[in-house]
Coordinates of C-alpha atoms and ligand atoms in Angstrom, one line a residue:
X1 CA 1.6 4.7 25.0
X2 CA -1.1 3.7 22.4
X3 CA -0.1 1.9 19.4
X4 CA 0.2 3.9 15.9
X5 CA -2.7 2.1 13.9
X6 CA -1.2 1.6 10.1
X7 CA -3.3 0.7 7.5
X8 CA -2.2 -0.8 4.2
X9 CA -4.0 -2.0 1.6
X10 CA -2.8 -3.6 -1.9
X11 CA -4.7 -3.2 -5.0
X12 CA -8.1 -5.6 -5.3
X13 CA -7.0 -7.5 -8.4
X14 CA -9.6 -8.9 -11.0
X15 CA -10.6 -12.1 -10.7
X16 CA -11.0 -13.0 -14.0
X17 CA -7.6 -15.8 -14.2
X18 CA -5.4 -16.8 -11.6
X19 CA -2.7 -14.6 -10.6
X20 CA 0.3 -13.8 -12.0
X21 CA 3.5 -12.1 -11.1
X22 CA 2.4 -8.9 -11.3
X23 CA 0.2 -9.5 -8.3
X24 CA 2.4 -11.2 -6.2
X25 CA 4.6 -8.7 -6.6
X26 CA 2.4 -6.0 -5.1
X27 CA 1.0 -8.0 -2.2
X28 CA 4.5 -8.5 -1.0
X29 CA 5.6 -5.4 -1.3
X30 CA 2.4 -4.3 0.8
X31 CA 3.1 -7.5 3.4
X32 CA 6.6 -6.4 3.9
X33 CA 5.6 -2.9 5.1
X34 CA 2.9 -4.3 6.9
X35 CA 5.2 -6.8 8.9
X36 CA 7.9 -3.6 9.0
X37 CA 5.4 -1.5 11.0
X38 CA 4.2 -4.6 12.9
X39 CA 7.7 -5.5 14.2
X40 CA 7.9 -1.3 14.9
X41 CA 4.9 -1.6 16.9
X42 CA 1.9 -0.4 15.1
X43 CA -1.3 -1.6 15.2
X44 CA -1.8 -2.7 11.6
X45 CA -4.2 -3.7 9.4
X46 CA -3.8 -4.9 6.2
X47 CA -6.0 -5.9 3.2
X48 CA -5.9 -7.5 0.3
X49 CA -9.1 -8.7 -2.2
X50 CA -10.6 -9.4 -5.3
X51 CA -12.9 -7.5 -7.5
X52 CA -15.2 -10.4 -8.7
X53 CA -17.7 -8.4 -10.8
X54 CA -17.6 -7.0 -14.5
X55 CA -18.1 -8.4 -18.0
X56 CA -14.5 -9.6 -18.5
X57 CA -15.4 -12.0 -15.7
X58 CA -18.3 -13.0 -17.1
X59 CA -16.4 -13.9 -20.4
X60 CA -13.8 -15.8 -18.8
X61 CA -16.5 -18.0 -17.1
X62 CA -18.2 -18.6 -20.0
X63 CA -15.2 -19.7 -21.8
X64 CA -15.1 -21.7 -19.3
X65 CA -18.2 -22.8 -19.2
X66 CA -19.2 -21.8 -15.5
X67 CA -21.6 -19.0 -13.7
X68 CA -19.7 -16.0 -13.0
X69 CA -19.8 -16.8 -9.2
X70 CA -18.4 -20.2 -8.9
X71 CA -15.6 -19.1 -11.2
X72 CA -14.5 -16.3 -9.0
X73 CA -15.0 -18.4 -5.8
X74 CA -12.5 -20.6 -7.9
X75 CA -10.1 -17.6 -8.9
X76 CA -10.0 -15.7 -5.4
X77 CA -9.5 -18.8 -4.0
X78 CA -6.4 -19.3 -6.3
X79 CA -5.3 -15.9 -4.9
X80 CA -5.9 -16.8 -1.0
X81 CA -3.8 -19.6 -1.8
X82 CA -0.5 -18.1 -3.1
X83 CA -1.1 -15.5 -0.3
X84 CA -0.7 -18.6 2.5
X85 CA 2.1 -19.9 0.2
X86 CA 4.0 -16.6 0.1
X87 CA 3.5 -15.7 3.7
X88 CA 1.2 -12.7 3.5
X89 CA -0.3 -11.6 6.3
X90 CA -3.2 -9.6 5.1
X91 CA -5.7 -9.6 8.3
X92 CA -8.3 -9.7 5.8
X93 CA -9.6 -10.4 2.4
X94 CA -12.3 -8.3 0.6
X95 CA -14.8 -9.8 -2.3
X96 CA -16.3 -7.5 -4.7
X97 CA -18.9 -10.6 -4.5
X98 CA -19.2 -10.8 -1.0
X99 CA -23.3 -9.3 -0.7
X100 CA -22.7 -9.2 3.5
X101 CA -19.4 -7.8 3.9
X102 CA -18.4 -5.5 0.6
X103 CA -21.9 -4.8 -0.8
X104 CA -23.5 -2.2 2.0
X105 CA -20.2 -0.2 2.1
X106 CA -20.4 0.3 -1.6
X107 CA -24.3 0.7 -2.0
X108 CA -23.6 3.3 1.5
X109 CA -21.1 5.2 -0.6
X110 CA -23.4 5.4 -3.6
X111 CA -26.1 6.9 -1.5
X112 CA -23.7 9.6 0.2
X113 CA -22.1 11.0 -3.3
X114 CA -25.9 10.8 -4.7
X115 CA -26.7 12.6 -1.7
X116 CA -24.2 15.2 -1.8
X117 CA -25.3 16.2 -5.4
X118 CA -22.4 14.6 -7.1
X119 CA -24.2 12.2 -9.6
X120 CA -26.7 12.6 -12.8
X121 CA -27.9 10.8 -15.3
X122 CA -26.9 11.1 -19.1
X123 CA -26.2 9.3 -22.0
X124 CA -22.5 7.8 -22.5
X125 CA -21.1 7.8 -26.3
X126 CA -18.4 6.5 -27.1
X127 CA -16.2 3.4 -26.6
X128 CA -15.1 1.0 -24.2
X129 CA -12.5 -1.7 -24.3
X130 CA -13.7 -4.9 -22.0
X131 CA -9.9 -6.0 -21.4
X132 CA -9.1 -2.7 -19.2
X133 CA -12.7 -2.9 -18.4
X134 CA -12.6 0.9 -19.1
X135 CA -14.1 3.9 -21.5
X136 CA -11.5 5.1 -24.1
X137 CA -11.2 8.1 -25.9
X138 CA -8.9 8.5 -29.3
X139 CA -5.8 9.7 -27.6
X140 CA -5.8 6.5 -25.7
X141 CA -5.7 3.9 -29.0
X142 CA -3.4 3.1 -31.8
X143 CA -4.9 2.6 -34.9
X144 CA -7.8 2.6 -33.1
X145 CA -7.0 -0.5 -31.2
X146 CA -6.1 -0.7 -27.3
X147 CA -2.3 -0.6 -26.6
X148 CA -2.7 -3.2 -24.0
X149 CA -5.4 -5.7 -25.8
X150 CA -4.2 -5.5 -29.4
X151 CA -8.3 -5.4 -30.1
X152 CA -11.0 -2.6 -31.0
X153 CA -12.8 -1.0 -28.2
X154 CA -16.7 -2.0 -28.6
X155 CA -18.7 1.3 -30.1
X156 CA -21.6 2.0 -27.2
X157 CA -24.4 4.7 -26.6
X158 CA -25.5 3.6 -23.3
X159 CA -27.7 5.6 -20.2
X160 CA -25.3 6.1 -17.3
X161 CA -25.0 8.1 -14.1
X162 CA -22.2 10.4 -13.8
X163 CA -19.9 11.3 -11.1
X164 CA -18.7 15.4 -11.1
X165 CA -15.3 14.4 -10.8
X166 CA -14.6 18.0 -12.8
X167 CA -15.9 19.5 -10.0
X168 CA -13.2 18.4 -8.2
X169 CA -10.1 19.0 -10.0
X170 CA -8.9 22.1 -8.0
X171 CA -8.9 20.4 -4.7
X172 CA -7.6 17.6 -6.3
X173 CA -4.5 19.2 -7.5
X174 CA -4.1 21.5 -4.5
X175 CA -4.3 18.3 -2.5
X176 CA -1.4 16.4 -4.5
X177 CA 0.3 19.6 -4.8
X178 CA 0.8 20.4 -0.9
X179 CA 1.3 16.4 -0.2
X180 CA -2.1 16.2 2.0
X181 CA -2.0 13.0 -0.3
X182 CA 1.7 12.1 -0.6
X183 CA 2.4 10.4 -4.1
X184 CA 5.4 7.8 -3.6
X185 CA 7.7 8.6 -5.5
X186 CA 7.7 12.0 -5.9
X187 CA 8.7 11.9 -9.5
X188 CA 4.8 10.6 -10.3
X189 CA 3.5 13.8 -8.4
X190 CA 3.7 16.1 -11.8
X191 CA 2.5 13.5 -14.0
X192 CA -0.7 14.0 -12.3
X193 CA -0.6 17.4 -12.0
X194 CA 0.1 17.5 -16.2
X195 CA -3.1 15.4 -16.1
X196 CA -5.4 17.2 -13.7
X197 CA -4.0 20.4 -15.8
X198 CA -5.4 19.3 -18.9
X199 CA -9.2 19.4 -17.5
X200 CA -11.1 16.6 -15.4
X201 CA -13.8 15.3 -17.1
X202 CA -17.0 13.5 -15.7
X203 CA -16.9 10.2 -15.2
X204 CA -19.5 6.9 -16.0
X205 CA -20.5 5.8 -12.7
X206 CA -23.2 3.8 -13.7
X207 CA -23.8 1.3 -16.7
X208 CA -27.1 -0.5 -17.6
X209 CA -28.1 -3.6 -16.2
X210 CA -28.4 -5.0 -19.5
X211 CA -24.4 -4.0 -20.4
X212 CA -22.7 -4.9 -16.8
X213 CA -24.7 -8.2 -15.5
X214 CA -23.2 -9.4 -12.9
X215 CA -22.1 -6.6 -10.3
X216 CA -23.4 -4.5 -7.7
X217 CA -27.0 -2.7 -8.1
X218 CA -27.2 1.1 -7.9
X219 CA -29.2 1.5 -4.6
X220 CA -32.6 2.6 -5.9
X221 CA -32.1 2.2 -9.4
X222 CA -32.1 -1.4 -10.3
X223 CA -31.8 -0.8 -13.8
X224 CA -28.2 0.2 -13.3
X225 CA -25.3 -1.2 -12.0
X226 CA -22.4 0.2 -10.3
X227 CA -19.2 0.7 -12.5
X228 CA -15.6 0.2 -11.0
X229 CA -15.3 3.2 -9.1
X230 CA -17.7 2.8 -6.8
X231 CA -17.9 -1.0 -6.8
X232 CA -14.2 -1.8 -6.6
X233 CA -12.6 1.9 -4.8
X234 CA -15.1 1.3 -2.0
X235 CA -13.5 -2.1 -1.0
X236 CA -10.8 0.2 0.9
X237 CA -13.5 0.9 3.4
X238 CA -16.2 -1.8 3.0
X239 CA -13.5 -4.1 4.3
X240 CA -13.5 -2.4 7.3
X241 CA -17.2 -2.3 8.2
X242 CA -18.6 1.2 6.4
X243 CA -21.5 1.0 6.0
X244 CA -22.5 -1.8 8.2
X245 CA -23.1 -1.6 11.7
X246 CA -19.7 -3.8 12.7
X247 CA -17.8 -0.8 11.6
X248 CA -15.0 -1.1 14.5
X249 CA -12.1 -1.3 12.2
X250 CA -13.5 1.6 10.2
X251 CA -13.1 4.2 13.1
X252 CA -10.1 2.8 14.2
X253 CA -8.3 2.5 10.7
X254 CA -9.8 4.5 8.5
X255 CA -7.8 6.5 6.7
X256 CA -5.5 4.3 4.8
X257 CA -2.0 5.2 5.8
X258 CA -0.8 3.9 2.4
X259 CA -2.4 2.0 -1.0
X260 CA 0.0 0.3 -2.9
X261 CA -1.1 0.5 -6.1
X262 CA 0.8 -0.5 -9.8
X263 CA 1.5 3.1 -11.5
X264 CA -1.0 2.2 -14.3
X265 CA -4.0 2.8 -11.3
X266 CA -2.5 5.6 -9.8
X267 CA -4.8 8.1 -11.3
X268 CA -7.6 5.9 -10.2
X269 CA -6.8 6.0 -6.8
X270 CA -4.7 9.5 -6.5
X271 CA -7.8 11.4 -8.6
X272 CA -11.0 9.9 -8.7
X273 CA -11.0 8.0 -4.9
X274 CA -9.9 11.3 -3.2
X275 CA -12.8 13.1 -4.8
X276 CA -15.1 10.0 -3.9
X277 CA -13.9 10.6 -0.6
X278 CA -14.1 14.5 -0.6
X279 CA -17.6 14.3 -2.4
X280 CA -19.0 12.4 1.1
X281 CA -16.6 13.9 3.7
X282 CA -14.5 11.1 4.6
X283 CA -10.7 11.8 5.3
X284 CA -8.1 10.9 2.7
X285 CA -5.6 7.9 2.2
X286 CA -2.1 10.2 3.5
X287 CA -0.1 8.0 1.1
X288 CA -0.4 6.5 -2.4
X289 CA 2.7 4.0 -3.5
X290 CA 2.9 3.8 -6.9
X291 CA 4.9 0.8 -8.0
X292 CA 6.8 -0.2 -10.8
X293 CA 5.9 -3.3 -13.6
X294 CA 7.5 -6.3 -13.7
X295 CA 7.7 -6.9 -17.6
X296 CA 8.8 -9.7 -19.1
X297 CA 10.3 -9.7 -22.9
X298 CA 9.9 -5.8 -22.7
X299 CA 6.0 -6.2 -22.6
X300 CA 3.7 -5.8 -19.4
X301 CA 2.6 -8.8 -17.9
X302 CA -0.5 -9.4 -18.3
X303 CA -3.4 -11.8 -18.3
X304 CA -5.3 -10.9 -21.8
X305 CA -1.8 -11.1 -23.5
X306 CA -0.9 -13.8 -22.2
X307 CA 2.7 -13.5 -21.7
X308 CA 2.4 -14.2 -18.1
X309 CA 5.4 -16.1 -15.7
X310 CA 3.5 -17.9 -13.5
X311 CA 4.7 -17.3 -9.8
X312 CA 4.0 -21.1 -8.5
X313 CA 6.6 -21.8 -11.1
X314 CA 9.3 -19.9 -9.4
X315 CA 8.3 -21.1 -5.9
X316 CA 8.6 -24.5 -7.3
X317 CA 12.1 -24.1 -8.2
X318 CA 13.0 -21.7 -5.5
X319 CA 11.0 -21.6 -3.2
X320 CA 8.9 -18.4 -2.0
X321 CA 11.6 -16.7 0.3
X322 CA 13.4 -16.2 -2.7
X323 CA 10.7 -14.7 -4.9
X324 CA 10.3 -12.5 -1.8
X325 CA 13.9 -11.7 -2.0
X326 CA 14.2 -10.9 -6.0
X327 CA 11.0 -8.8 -5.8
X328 CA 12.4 -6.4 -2.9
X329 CA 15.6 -6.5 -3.4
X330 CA 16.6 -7.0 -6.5
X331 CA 13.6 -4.5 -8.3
X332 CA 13.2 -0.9 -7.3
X333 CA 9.4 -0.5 -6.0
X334 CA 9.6 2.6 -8.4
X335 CA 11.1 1.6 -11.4
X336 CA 9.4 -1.2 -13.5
X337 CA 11.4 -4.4 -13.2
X338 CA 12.3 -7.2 -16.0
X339 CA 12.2 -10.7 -14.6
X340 CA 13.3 -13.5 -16.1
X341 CA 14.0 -16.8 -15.2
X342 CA 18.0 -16.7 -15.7
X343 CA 18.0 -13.0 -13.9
X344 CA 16.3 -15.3 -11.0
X345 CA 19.0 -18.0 -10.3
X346 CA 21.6 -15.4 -11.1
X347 CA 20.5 -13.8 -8.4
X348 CA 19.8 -16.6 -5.8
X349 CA 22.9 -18.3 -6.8
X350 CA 25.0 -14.8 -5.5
X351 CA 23.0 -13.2 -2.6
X352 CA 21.2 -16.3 -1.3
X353 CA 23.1 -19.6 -1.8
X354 CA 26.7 -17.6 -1.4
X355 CA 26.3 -14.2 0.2
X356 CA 23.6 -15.1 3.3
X357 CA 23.5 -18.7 3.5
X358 CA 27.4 -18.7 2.9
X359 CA 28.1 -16.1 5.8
X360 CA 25.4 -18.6 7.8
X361 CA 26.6 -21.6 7.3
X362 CA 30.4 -20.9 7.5
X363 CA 30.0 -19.0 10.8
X364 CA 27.7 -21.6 12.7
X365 CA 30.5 -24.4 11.5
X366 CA 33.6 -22.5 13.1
X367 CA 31.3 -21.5 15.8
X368 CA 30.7 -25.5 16.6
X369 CA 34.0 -26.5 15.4
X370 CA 36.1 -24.1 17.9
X371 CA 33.6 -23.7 20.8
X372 CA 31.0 -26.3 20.7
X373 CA 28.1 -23.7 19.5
X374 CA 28.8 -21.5 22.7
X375 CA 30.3 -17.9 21.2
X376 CA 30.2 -15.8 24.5
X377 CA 31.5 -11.5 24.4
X378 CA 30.6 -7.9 24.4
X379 CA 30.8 -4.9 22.3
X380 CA 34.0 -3.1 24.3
X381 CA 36.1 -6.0 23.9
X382 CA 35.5 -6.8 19.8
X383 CA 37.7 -7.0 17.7
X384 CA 38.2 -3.3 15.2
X385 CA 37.0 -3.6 11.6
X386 CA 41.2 -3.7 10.4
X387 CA 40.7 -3.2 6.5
X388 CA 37.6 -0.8 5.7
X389 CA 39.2 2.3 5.5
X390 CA 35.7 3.4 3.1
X391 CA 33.9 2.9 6.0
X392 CA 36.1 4.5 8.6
X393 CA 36.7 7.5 6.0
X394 CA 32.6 7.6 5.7
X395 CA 32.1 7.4 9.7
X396 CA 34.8 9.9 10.3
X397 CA 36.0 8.2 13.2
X398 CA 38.3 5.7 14.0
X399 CA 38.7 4.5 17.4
X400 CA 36.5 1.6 18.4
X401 CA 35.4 0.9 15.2
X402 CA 33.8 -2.4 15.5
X403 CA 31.3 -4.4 13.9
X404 CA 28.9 -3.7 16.7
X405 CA 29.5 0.5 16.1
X406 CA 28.8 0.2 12.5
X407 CA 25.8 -1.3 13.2
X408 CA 24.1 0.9 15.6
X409 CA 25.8 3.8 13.8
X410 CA 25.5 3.4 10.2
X411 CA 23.8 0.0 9.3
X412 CA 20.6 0.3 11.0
X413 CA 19.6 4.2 10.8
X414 CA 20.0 3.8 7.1
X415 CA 18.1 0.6 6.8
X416 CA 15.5 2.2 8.9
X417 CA 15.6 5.4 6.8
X418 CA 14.7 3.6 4.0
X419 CA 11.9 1.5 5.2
X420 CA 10.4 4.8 6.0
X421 CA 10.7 6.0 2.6
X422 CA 9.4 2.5 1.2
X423 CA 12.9 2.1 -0.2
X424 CA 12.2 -1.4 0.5
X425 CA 15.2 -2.3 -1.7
X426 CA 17.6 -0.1 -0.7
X427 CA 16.6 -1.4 2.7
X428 CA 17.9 -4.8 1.5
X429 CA 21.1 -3.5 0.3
X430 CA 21.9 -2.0 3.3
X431 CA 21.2 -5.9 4.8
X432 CA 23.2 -7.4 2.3
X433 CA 26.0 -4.2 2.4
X434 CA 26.8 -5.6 6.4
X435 CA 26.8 -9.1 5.1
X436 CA 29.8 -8.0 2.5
X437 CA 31.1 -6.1 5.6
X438 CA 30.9 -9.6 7.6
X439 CA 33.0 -11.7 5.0
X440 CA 35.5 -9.1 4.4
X441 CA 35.6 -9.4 8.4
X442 CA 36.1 -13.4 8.0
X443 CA 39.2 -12.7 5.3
X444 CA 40.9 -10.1 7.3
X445 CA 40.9 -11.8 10.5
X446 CA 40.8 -15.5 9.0
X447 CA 39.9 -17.4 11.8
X448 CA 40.5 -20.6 10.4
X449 CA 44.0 -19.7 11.2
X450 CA 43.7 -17.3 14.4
X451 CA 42.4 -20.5 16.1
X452 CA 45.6 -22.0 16.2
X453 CA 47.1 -19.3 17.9
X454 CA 44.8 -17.5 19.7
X455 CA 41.2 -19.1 20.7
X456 CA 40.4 -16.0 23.0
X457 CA 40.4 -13.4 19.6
X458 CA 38.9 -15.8 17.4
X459 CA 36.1 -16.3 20.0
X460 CA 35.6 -12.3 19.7
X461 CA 36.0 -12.5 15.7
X462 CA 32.9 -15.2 16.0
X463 CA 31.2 -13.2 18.5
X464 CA 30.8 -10.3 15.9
X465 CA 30.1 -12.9 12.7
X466 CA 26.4 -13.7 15.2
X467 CA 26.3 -10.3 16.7
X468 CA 26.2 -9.4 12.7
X469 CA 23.9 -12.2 11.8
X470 CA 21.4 -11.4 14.6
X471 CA 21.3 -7.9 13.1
X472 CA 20.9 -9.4 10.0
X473 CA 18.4 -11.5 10.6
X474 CA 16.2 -8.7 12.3
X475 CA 16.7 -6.4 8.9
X476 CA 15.5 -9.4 6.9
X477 CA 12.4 -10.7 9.3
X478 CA 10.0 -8.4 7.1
X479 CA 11.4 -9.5 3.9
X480 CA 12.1 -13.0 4.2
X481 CA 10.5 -14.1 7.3
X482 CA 11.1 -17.9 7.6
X483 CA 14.4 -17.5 6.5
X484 CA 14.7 -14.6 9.6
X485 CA 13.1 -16.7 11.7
X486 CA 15.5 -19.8 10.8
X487 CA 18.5 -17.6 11.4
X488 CA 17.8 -16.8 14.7
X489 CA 16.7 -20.6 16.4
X490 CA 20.2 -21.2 14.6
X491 CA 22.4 -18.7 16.5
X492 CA 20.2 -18.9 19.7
X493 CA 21.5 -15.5 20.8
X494 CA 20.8 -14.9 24.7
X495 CA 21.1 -11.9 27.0
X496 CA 22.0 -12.0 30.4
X497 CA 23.2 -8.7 32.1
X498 CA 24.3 -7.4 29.6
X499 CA 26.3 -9.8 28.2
X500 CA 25.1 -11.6 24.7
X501 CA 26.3 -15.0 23.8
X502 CA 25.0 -17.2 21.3
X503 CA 24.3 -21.2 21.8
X504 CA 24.0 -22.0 18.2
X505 CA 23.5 -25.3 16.4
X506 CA 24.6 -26.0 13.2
X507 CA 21.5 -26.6 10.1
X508 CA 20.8 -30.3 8.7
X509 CA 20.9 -28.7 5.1
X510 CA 21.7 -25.0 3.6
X511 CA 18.9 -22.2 3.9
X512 CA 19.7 -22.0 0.0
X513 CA 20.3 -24.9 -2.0
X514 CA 22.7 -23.6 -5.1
X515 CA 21.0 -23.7 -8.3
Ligands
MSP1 N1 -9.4 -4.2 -10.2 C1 -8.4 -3.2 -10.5 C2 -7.9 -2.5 -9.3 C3 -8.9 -1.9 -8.4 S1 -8.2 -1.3 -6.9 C4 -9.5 -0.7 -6.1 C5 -7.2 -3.8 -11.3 N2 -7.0 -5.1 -11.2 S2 -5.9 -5.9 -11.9 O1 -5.9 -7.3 -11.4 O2 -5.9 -5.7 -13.3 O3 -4.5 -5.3 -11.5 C6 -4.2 -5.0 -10.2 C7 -2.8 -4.6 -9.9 O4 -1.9 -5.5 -10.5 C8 -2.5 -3.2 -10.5 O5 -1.9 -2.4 -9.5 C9 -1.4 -3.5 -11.5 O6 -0.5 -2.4 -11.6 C10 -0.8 -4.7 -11.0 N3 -0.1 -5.4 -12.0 C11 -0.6 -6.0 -13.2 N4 0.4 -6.4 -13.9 C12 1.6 -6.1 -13.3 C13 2.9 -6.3 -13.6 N5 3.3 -7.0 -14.7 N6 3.8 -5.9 -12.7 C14 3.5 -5.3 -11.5 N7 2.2 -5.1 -11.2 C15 1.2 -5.4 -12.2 O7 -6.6 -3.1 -12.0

């Protein structure tokens, strides 16, 4: 059967600083769904980038006293790098700056929308804060000044082209409306409807040269440059060869089976990229994630206020498996998330250091204590799961209730389930609900003492502490994948006609150091 392709892409973050948690937060949860579907079988593809043009950058170099391009070779290089250290496996990484790869897929969609009767020229009045690098109108200030920038938008009357994106609100809604564009979660569906409701205006597509100096020239108008829309939404598809002839991945991938986006870009990429797309009939992204913010002190995160954890810090401490771990587990991809640094070993110190690597390293020492590493049985002859009368009550059955049933039966369709839904957390807890199931397993069978009196039931109580740990392991590969992958060489499960014995070793030191 040919593979499912699956493309994913996260956000293409600014970049005008290095990044900070916020980011890493979105590219993992975009790498754990891309190693989900990978270990499912799909073909995937998954990109991440950089959008390297716009005046905030240019004021950041300066500050810093550099050109605008060897400060965002510096930046997106700072990004590449906590990618590698996090373990994201993006197969590849778009630059807005890139002139070979990103710039004739944006110039190629300039020409199509122009071509298609979509643009115009006019004059643009009004004002524009450089922090968001967008236009505002009144009912987006306070006082007149940016929510998110605490500073006065610059006043500007400025030639630009114009994109009818009002032309488009109909579709628009009817598309979010019947899910041909499925908003994740569903709650963010009617916020955008309220909006589209309220009237679509045109948008600035364009801005002078003299205005935006370092970005991508509109094709045929050198005078003007392209404005985020079309510079930065076009990365989605420039990264995959539109517009060039090397446009493989394009046909193949093409559309993206899910962005995952912060919900402060969602109209950006649920209203004016599917009319982009519409305008030059190309097929639409099916799914749009919408994540929460991780806020810290009750404030966004953010790089112009500078209240900003950075995310080396935590992997210092930590390492990354476990900023991994807090950011899928312990925040709901829908909800916005606060994060601090106490929340962090709280957490690590429970479910990492106890919970997992508890249940690990307690298991593999009994297993090498009573059997020398060799744990050898099946699932007819394991031991019943005595105490969890919740569970049994829940599964309606009784009889051969094992550890082995509740997994197939239970454990995994749910975890599975949610994955599918990009319940990514609730995925987690279904993980971390079979490790509680495992130690309560460990108290009500207490094998410590079974051993004395009966090595052939405590072999079978062990059997079902790696059987569970395999399982384990497997729910956590896309989540915490060295950890996953430690896990297993540490059981060294083996099949052989049907019969599944582990040959495990016991670790030099914990997965988790406590904190
Ligand atoms: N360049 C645009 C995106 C263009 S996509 C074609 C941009 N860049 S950004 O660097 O400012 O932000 C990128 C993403 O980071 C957004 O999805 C935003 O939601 C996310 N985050 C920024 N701060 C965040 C948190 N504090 N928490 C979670 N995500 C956050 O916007």
């Amino acid at each position: 059967m040919e593979k499912k392709k699956f493309y994913i892409t996260t956000p293409i973050y600014y970049a005008n600083a290095k990044p900070h948690l916020g980011h890493a937060y979105a590219t993992v949860l975009a790498d754990v769904f891309a190693r989900y579907r990978q270990g499912q079988g799909d073909k995937v593809f998954f990109l991440a980038g950089t959008a390297d043009h716009g005046e905030k950058i240019v004021r950041a170099a300066t500050k810093e006293g550099m050109g605008p391009q060897e400060f965002v070779d510096q930046t997106s290089e700072k990004f590449k790098e906590l990618h590698k250290t996090l373990g994201i496996t993006n197969d590849y990484f778009i630059r807005n700056s890139d002139k070979e790869h990103h710039w004739p897929g944006a110039q190629a969609l300039w020409k199509k929308i122009e071509a298609s009767g979509d643009l115009y020229q006019g004059v643009y009045k009004g004002l524009y804060c450089v922090g968001c690098e967008s236009f505002k109108t009144d009912k987006d200030l306070v006082n007149g000044k940016c929510l998110d920038h605490d500073t006065l938008p610059d006043e500007i009357e400025e030639e630009n082209y114009f994109f009818r994106l009002s032309k488009y609100a109909e579709k628009i809604k009817n598309i979010i409306k019947n899910n041909e564009i499925e908003i994740i979660p569903a709650s963010r569906k009617q916020e955008l409807l309220n909006f589209i409701n309220e009237g679509l205006q045109d948008l600035s597509f364009s801005r002078p040269a003299g205005t935006i100096t370092w970005g991508i020239p509109v094709p045929g108008k050198e005078n003007q440059m392209m404005y985020v829309w079309c510079e930065e939404l076009s990365s989605y598809i420039s990264a995959l060869g539109y517009g060039r002839s090397d446009d493989e991945n394009f046909k193949t991938f093409w559309p993206a089976d899910v962005h995952v986006v912060g919900k402060d870009i969602l109209r950006f990429h649920a209203i004016v990229w599917p009319a982009m797309l519409l305008s030059t009939e190309l097929p639409l992204p099916k799914k749009i994630l919408a994540h929460g913010m991780l806020i810290s002190g009750g404030k966004k995160m953010s790089k112009t206020i500078g209240n900003v954890i950075d995310p080396l810090d935590l992997i210092a401490e930590y390492g990354s498996e476990a900023l991994r771990y807090y950011f899928t587990r312990e925040t709901s991809p829908f909800e916005d998330g606060d994060i601090t640094v106490e929340k962090f070993k709280e957490a690590y110190n429970a479910n990492l250091a106890n919970g997992l690597g508890n249940l690990v390293s307690r298991t593999l020492k009994m297993s090498k204590q009573y059997f020398g590493g060799h744990v050898t049985g099946d699932r007819q002859s394991s031991p019943p799961i005595r105490t969890r009368v919740a569970v049994v009550a829940a599964l309606g059955e009784l009889a051969g209730l094992n550890i082995p049933y509740l997994v197939m039966n239970d454990i995994l369709p749910r975890y599975h389930n949610h994955m599918a839904a990009y319940e990514v957390n609730k995925a987690a807890d279904v993980a971390w609900e079979l490790i509680a199931h495992l130690d309560q397993f460990v108290t009500d069978y207490e094998p410590f003492k079974l051993i004395k009196t009966n090595k052939d039931a405590t072999e079978k109580v062990l059997w079902c502490l790696l059987y569970g740990l395999r399982e384990i392991s497997e729910m956590i590969t896309p989540l915490m994948p060295v950890t996953a992958e430690k896990i297993k060489a540490l059981i060294g499960a083996t099949e052989e006609g049907g019969t599944l014995s582990f040959k495990s070793t016991t670790p030099t030191e914990p997965l988790f150091i406590r904190k």
